[in-house]
Coordinates of C-alpha atoms and ligand atoms in Angstrom, one line a residue:
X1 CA -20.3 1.8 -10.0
X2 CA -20.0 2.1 -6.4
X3 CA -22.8 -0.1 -4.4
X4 CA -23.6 -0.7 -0.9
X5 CA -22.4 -3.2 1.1
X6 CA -25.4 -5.2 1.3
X7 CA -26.0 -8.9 1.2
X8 CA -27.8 -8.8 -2.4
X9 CA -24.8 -6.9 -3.4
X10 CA -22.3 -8.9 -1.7
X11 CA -23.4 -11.8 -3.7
X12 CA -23.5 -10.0 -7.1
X13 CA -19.8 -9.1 -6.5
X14 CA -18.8 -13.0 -6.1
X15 CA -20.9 -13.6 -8.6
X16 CA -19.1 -11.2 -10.6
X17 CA -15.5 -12.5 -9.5
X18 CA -16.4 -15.6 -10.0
X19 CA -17.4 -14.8 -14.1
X20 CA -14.2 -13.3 -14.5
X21 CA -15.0 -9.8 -13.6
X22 CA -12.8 -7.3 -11.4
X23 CA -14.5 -6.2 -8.5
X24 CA -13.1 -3.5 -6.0
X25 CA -13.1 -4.0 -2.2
X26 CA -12.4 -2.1 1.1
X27 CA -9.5 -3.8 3.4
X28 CA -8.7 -2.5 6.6
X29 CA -5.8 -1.0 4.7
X30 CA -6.8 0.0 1.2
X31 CA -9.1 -0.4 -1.1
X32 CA -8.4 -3.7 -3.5
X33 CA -9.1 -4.2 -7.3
X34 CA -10.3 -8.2 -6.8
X35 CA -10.0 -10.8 -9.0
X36 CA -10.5 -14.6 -9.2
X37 CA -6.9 -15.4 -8.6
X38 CA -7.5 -19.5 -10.4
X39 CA -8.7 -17.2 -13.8
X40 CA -5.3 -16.1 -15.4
X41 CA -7.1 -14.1 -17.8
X42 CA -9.1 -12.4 -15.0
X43 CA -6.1 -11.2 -13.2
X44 CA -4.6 -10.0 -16.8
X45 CA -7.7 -7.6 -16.6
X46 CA -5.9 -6.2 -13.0
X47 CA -2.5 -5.4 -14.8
X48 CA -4.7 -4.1 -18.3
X49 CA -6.8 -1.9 -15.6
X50 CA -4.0 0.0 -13.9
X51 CA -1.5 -0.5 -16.5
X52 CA 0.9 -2.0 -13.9
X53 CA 4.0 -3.8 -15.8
X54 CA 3.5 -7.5 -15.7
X55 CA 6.5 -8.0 -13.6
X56 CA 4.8 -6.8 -10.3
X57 CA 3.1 -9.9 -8.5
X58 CA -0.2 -9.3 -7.0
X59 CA -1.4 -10.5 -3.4
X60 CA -3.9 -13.5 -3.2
X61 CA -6.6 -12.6 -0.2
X62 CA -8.9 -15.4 1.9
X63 CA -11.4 -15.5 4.2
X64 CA -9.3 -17.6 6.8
X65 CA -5.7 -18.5 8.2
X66 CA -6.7 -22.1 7.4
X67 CA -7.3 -20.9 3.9
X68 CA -4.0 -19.6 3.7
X69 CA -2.4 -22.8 2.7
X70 CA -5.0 -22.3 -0.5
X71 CA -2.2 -20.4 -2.1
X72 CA 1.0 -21.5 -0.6
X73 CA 3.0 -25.1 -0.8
X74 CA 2.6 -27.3 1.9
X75 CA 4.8 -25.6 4.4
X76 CA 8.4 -27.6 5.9
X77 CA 9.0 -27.4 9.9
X78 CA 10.3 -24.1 9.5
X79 CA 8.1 -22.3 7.5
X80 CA 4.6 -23.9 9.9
X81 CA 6.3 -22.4 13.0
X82 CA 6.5 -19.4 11.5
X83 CA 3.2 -19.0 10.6
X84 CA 2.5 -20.5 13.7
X85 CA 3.8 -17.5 15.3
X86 CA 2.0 -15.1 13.4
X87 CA -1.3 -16.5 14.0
X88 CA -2.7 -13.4 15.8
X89 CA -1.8 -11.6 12.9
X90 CA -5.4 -12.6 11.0
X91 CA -7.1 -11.2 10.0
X92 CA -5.0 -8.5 9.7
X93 CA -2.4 -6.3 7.4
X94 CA 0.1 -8.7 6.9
X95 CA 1.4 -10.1 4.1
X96 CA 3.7 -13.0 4.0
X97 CA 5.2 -14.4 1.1
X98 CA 6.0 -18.1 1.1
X99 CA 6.3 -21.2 -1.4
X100 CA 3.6 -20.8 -3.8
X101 CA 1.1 -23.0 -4.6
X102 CA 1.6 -24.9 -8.0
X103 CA -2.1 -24.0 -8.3
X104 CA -1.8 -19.9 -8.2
X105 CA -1.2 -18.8 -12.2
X106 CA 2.1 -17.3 -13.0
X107 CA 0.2 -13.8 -13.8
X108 CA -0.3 -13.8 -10.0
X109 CA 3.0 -14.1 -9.5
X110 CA 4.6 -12.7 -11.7
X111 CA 6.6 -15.6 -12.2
X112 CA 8.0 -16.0 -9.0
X113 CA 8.1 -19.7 -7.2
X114 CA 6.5 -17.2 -3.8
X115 CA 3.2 -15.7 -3.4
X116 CA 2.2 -12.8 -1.4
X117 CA -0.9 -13.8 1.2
X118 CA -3.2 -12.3 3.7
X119 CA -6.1 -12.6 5.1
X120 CA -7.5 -8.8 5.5
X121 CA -9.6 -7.6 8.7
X122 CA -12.6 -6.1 7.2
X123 CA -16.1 -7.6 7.2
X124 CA -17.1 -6.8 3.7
X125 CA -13.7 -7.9 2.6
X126 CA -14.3 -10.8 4.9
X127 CA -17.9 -11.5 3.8
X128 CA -16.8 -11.2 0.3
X129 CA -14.4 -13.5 0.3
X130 CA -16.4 -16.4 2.0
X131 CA -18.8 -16.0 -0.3
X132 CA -16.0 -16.6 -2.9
X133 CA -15.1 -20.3 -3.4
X134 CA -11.7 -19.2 -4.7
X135 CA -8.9 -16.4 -3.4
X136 CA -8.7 -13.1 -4.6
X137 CA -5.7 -11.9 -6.3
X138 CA -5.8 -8.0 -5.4
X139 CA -3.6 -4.9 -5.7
X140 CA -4.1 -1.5 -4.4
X141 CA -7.3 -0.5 -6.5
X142 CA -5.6 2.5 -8.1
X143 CA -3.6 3.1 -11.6
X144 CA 0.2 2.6 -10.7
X145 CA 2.0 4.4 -9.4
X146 CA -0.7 7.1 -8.3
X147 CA -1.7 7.0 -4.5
X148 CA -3.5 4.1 -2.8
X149 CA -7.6 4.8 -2.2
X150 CA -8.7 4.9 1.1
X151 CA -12.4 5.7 0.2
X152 CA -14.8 4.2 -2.6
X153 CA -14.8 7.6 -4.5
X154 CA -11.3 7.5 -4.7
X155 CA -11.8 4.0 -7.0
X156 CA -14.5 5.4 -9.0
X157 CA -12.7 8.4 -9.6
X158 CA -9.9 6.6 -11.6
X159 CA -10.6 3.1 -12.1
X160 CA -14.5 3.5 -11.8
X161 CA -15.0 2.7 -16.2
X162 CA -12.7 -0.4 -15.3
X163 CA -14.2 -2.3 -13.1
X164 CA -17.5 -3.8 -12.6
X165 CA -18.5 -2.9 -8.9
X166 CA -17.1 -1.5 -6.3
X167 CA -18.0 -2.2 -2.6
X168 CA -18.3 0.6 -0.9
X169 CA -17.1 -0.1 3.3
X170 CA -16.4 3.4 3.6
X171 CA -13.1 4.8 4.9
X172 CA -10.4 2.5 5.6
X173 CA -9.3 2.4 8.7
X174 CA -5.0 2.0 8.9
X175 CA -4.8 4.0 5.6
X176 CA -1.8 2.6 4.3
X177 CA -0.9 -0.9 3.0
X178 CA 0.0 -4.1 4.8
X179 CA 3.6 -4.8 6.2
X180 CA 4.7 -7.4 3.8
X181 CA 7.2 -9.9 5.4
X182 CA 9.3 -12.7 3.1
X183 CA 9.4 -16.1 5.1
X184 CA 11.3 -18.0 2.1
X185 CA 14.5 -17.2 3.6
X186 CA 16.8 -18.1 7.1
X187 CA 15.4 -15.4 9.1
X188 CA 12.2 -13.6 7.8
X189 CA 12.5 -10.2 6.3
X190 CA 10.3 -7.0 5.8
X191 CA 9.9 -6.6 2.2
X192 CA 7.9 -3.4 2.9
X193 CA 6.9 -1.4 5.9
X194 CA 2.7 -0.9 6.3
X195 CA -0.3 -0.7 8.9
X196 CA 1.3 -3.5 11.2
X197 CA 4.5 -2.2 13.2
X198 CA 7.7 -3.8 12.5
X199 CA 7.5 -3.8 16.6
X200 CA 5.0 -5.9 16.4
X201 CA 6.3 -8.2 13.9
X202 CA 9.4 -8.3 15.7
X203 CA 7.5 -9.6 19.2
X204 CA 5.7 -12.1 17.4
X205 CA 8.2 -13.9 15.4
X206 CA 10.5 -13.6 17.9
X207 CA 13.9 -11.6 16.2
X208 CA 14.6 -8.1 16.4
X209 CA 13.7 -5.0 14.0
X210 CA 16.8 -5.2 12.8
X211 CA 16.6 -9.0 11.4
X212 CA 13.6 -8.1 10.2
X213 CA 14.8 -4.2 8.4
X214 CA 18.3 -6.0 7.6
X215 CA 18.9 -4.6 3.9
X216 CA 15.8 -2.8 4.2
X217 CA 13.6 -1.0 2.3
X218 CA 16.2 1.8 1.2
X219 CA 19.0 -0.3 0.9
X220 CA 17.0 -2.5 -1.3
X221 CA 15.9 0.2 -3.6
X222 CA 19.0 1.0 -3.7
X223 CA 21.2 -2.1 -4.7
X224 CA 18.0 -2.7 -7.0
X225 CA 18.7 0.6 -9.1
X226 CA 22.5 0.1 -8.8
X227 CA 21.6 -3.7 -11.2
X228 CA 18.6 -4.4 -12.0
X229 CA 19.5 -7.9 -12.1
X230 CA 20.5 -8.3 -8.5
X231 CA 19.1 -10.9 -6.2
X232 CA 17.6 -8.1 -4.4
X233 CA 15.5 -7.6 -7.4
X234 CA 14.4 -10.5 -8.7
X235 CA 13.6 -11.3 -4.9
X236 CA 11.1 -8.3 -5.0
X237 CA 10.4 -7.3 -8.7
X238 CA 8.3 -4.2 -8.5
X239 CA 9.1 -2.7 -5.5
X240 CA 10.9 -0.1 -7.1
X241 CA 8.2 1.7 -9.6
X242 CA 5.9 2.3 -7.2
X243 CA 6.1 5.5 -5.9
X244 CA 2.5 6.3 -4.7
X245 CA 2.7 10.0 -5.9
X246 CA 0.8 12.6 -5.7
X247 CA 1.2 14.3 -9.6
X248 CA 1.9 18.1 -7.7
X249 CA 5.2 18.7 -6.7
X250 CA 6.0 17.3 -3.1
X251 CA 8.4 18.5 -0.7
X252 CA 9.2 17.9 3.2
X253 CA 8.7 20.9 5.5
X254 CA 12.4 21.0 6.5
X255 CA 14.0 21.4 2.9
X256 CA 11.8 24.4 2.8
X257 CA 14.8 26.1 4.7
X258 CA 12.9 29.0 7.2
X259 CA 11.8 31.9 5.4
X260 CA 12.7 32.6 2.3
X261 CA 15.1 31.0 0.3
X262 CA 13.1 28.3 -1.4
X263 CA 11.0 31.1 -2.0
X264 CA 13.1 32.9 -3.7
X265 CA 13.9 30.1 -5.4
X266 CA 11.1 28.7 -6.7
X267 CA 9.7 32.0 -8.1
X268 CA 12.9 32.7 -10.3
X269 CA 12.4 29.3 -11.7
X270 CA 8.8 29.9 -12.6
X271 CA 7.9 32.0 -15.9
X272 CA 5.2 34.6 -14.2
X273 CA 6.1 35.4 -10.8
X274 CA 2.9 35.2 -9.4
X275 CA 3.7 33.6 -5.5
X276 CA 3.5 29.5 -5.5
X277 CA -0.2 28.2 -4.4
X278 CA 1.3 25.4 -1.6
X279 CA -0.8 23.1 0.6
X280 CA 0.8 22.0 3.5
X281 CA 0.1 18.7 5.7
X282 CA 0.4 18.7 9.5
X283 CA 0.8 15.9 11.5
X284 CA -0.2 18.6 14.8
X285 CA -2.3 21.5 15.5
X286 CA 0.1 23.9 13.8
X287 CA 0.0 27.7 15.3
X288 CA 1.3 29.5 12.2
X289 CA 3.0 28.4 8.2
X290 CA 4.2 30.4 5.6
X291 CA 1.8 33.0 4.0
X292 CA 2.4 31.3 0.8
X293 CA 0.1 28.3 2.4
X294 CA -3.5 28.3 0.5
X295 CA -4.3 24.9 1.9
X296 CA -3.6 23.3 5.2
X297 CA -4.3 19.9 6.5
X298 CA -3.9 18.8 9.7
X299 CA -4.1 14.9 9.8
X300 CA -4.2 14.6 13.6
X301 CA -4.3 17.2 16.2
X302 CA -2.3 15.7 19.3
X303 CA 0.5 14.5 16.4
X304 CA -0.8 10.6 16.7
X305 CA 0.7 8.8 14.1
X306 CA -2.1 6.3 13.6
X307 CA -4.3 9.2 12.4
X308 CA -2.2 10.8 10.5
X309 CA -1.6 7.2 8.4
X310 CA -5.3 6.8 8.5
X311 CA -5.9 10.3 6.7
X312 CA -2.6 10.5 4.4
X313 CA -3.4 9.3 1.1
X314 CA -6.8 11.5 1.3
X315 CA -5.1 14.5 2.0
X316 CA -2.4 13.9 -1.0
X317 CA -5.6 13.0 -3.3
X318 CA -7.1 16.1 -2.3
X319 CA -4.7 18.4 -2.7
X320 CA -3.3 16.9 -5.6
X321 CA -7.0 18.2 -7.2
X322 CA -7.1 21.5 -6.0
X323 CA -4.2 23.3 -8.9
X324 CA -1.8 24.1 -6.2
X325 CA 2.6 24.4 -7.2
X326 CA 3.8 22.7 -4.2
X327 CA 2.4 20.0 -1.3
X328 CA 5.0 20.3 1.9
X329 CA 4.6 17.8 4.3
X330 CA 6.5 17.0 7.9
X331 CA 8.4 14.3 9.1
X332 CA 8.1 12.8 11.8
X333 CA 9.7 9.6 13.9
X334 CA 10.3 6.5 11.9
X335 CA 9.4 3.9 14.4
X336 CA 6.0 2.1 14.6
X337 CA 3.3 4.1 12.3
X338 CA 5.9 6.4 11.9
X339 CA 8.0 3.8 9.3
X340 CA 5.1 3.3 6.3
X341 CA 3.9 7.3 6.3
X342 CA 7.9 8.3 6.0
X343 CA 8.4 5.0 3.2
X344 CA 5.5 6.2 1.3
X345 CA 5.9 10.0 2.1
X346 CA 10.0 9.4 0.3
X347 CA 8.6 7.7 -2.4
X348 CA 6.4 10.4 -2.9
X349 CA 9.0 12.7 -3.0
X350 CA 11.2 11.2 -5.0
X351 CA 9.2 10.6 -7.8
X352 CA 8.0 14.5 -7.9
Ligands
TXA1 O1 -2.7 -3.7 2.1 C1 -2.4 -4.2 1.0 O2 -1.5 -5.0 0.9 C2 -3.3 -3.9 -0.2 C3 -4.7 -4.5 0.0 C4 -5.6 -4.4 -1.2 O3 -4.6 -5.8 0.4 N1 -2.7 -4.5 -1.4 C5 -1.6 -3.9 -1.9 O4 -1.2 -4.5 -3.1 O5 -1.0 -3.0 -1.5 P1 -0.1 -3.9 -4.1 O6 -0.2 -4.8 -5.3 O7 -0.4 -2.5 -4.3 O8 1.2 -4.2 -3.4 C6 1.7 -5.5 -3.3 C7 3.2 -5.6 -3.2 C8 3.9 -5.3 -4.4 O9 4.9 -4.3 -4.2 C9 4.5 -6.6 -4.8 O10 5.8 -6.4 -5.4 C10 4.6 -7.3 -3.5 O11 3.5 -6.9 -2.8 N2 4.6 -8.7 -3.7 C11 3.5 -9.5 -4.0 N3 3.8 -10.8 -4.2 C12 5.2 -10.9 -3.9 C13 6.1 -11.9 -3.9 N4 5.8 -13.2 -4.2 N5 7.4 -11.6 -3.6 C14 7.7 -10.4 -3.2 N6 6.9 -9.3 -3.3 C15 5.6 -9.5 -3.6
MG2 MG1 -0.2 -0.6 -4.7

């Protein structure tokens, strides 16, 4: 059931968490499916919910950077200059995982001796959470491996039987998921790209975007599917299922090769030749796309990337709804926004 932010509501929803209920959330990223992270059978219900393998650790939320230390091990030298660093960051979309706390249950963790923690910039989130007197353990509120929700109907739609409220805060405003960056080893490392530029991350901490990318995301998934039992992988179990798809077919702009070919193609692989049904997604006011379009979406008109993360996932969701053959979308630069919409867009594409 989807409910208004509201102060009686607000406390029903702690109230809830607190009996061992899951409770969905807006972030400033995407929306969370919330449970009382002490309560290992609560945060089974997460995994039962969006029938996400066991394997995949979930990140703990607070209200506060003090509250941080909630979930983690008392820090050494190194580790409290580094956070020290990232201050600023919180609220905020970033993750950090760190030491965990002997406290947080192994089904947060997935068994890991790190846990994933932020402390998200959204005042219902926020409000929720102080009115909580324990973290929240919360994925992405969606089943896995489907698309993140940026919107309250986008929980309902799919999870909405599953859960026992869901706060409704509207859109969410960065649209894609917070940068997740390990600080367990020598240098700190981006475990994935999200709504808080790797530039950014870079400034603050003091190293470069290469320290920080070094074996990054693609290399990972890579040496991770080469043996499953490399470091790699047991450093971050999980990363490679999740693939944020849309279930229609997804292709970038440029494999679409001019006119023609691919549509040649794709009708002589299809039984009746009737002409694919494609919806296309802009990142700029486009003047003209191949007649074969039914449905376009332009996520930002002046091509700012910030919009078009904002608007992505809802323009894969909707689409995905409306029957079409094919979703084409373009690329663009992969440096600040540009990094999480091409990570999520490949992943996306890979797994249709
Ligand atoms: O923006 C976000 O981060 C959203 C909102 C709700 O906060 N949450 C989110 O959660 O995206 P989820 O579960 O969809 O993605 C969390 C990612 C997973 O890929 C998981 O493998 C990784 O974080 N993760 C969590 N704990 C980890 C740990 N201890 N070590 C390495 N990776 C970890
Ligand atoms: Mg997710």
């Amino acid at each position: 059931m989807i409910a208004a932010s509201t102060a009686e509501n607000l406390d029903r929803a702690a109230e809830l968490l607190r009996a061992g209920e899951l409770v969905a959330f807006p972030t400033e990223t995407v929306y969370g499916l919330g449970a009382n992270a002490w309560n290992a059978s609560a945060v089974r219900k997460i995994f039962a919910a969006k029938g996400r393998p066991p394997t995949n650790p979930l990140i703990v939320h607070v209200a506060s950077r003090d509250q941080l230390q909630l979930a983690m091990a008392p820090p050494d030298e190194r580790l409290s200059r580094r956070l020290d660093q990232l201050a600023a960051c919180w609220p905020g979309p970033l993750t950090v995982v760190v030491p965990r706390h002997a406290r947080v249950p192994d089904e947060v963790t997935a068994g890991l001796p790190t846990v994933g923690v932020r402390v998200p910039d959204h005042p219902v989130a926020l409000e929720l959470l102080r009115r909580c007197d324990f973290p929240v353990a919360a994925p992405s509120a969606n089943p896995s491996n489907y698309v993140s929700p940026t919107r309250a109907e986008h929980v309902d739609a799919e999870l909405g039987e599953r859960v026992a409220l869901i706060l409704d805060g509207g859109a969410c405003r960065a649209g894609v998921e917070s940068t997740i960056v390990t600080l367990v080893e020598e240098e700190p490392r981006v475990l994935r790209v999200g709504a808080l530029p790797v530039e950014t991350l870079a400034e603050r901490l003091d190293c470069s975007v290469e320290t920080l990318l070094r074996s990054g995301p693609e290399a990972r998934r890579a040496a991770v599917a080469e043996s499953p039992e490399s470091p790699e992988s047991q450093l971050s179990p999980g990363r490679l299922p999740e693939h944020y798809a849309p279930r229609t077919p997804l292709r970038f702009a440029d494999e679409l090769d001019a006119e023609g070919q691919w549509y040649a193609e794709w009708t002589a692989r299809r039984e009746n030749a009737s002409p694919p049904r494609i919806g296309w997604i802009a990142f700029r006011t486009v003047t003209s796309v191949p007649s074969q379009v039914a449905q376009l979406v332009t996520l930002s008109e002046r091509g700012d990337l910030e919009e078009v993360a904002r608007g992505l996932f809802a323009a894969l969701r909707q689409l995905d709804q409306t029957g079409l053959d094919l979703i084409v979308v373009e690329r663009c630069d992969e440096t600040g926004w540009g990094r999480a919409i091409m990570d999520r867009l490949r992943r996306a594409r890979r797994a249709s």
